[in-house]
PDB file of C-alpha atoms in Angstrom:
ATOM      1  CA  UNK A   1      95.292 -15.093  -8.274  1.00 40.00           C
ATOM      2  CA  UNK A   2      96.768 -13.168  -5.538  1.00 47.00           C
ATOM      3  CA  UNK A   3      99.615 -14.479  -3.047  1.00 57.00           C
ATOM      4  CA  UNK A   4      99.059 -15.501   0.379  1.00 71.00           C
ATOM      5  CA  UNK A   5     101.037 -14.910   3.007  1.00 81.00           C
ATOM      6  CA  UNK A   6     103.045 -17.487   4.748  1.00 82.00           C
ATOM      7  CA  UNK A   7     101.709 -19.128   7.661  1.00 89.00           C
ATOM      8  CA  UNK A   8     104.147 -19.139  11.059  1.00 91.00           C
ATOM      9  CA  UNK A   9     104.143 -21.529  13.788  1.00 93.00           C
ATOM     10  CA  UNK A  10     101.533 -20.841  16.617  1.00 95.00           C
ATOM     11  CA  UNK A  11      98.775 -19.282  14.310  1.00 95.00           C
ATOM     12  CA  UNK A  12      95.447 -19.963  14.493  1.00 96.00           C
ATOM     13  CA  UNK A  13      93.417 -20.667  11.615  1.00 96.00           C
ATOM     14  CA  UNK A  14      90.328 -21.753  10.551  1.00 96.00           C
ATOM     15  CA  UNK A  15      90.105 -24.684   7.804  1.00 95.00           C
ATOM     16  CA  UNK A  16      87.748 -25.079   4.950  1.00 92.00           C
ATOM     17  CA  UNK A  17      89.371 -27.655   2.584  1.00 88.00           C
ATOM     18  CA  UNK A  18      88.185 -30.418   1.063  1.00 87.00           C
ATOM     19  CA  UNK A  19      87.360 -32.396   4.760  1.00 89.00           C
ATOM     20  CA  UNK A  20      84.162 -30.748   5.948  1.00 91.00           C
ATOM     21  CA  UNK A  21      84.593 -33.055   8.709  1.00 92.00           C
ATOM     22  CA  UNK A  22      87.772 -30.971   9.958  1.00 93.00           C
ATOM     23  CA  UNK A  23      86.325 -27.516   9.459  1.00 95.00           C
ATOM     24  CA  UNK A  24      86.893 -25.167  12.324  1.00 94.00           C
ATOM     25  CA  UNK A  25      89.873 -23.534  14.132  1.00 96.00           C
ATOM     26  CA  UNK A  26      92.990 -25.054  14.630  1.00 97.00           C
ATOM     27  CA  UNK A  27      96.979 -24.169  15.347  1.00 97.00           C
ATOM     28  CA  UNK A  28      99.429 -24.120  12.566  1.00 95.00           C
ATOM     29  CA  UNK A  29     102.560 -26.284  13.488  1.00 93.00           C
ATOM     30  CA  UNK A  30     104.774 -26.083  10.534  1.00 88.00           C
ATOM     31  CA  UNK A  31     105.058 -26.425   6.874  1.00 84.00           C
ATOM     32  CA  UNK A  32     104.257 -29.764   6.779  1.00 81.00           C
ATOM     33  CA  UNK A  33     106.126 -32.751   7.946  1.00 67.00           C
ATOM     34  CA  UNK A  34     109.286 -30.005   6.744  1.00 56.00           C
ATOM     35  CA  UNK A  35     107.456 -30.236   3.389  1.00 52.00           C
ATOM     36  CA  UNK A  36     110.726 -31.419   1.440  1.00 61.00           C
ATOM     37  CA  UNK A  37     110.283 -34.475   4.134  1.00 64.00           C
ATOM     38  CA  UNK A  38     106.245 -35.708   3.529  1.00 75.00           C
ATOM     39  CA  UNK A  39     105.290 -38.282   1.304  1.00 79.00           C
ATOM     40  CA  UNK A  40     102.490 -36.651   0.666  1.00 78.00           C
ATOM     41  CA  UNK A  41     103.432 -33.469  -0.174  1.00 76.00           C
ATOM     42  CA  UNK A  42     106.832 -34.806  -2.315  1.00 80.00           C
ATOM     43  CA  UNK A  43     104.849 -37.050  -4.392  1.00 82.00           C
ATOM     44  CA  UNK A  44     101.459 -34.598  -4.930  1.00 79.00           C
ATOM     45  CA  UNK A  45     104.776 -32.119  -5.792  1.00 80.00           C
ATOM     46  CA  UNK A  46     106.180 -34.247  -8.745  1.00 84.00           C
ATOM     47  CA  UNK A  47     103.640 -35.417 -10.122  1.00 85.00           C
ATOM     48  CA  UNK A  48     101.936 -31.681 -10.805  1.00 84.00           C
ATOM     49  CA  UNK A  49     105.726 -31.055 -11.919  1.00 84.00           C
ATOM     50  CA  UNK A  50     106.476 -33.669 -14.159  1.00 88.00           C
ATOM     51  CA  UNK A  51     103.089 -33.229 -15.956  1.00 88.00           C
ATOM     52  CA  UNK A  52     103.285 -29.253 -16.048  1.00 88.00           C
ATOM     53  CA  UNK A  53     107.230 -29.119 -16.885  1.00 89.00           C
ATOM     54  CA  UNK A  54     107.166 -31.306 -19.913  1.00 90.00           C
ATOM     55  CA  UNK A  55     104.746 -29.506 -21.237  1.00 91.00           C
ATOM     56  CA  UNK A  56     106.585 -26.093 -21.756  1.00 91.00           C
ATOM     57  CA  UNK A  57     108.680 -25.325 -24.937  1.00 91.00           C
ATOM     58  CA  UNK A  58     112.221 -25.973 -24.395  1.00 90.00           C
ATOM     59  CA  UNK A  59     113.101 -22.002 -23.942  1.00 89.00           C
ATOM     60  CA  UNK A  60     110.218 -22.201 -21.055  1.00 90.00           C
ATOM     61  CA  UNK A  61     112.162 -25.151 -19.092  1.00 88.00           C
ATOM     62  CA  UNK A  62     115.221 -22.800 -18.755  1.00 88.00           C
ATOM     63  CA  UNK A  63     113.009 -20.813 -16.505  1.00 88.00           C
ATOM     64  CA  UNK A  64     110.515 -23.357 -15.336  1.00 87.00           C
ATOM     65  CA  UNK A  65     111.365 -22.867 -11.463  1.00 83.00           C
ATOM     66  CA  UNK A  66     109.923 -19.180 -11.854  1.00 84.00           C
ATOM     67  CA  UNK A  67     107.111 -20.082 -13.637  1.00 84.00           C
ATOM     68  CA  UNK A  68     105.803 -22.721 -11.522  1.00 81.00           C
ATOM     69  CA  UNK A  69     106.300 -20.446  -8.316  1.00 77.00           C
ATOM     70  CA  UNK A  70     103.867 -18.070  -9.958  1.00 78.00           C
ATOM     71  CA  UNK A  71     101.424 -20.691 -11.409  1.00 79.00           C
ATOM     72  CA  UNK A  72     101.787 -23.413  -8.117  1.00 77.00           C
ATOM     73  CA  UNK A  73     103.538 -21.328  -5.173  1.00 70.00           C
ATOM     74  CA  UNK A  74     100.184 -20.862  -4.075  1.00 65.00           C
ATOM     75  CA  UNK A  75      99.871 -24.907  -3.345  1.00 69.00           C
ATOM     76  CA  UNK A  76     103.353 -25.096  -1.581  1.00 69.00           C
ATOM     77  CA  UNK A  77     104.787 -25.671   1.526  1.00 75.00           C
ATOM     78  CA  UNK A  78     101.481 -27.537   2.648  1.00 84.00           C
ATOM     79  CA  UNK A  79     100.655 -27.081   6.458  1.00 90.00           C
ATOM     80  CA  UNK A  80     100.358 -29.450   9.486  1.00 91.00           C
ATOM     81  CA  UNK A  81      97.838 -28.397  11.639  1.00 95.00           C
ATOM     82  CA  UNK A  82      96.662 -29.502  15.239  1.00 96.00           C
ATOM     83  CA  UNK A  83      93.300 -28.958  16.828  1.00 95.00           C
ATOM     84  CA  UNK A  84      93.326 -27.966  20.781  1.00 92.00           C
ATOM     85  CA  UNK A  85      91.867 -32.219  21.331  1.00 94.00           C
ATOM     86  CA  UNK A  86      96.296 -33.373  19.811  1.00 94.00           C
ATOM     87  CA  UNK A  87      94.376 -34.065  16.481  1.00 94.00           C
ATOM     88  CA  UNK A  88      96.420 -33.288  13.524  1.00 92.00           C
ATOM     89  CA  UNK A  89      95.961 -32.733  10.074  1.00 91.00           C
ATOM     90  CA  UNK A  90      99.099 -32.681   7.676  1.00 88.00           C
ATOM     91  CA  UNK A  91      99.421 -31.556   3.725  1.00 86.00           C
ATOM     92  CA  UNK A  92      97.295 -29.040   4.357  1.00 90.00           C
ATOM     93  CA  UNK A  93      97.280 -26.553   1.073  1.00 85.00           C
ATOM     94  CA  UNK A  94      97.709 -22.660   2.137  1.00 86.00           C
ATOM     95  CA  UNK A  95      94.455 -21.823  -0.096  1.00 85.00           C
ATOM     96  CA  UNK A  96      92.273 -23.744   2.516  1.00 91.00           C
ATOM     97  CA  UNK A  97      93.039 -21.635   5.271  1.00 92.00           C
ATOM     98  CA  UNK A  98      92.198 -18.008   6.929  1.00 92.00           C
ATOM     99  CA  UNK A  99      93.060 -16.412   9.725  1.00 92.00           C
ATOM    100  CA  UNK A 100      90.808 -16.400  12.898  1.00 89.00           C
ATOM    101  CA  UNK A 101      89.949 -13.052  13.717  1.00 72.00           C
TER     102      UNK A 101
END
């Protein structure tokens, strides 16, 4: 799986996730909600962590934080998005965007 590129503030992307009623080009505002911050996001977060961490062997846990940036960094920070209209769209996963060209 390769690694994509953080998203900054002010870029426009197009979505394809998992609402094809969103699809099309919108403005990236942030990581979303300050990631750390959404509801969302934190509880999505723990429970892939809890499930993934306590499956490792206990020499695996030592080093579980750089495992699960190369297994889940991919899903994390999450995006809030806004379309041109004000709408917005938050926990939006990195994989479900590309740039617009």
């Amino acid at each position: 799986m390769s690694t994509l590129e953080p998203l900054e503030p002010g870029t426009r992307v197009v979505y394809y996730g998992s609402l094809p009623e969103q699809y099309g080009i919108w403005t990236v505002v942030g990581p979303c909600g300050q990631w750390e911050h959404c509801e969302r996001c934190v509880k999505a977060f723990d429970e892939l962590w809890e499930q993934w961490y306590w499956s490792l062997t206990p020499r695996d846990r030592a080093r579980a934080g750089d495992l699960f940036d190369r297994q889940f960094g991919h899903l994390w920070p999450r995006y809030e998005l806004e379309r041109a209209s004000g709408e917005v769209l938050l926990c939006v996963r990195r994989s479900s965007l590309t740039l617009t060209t």
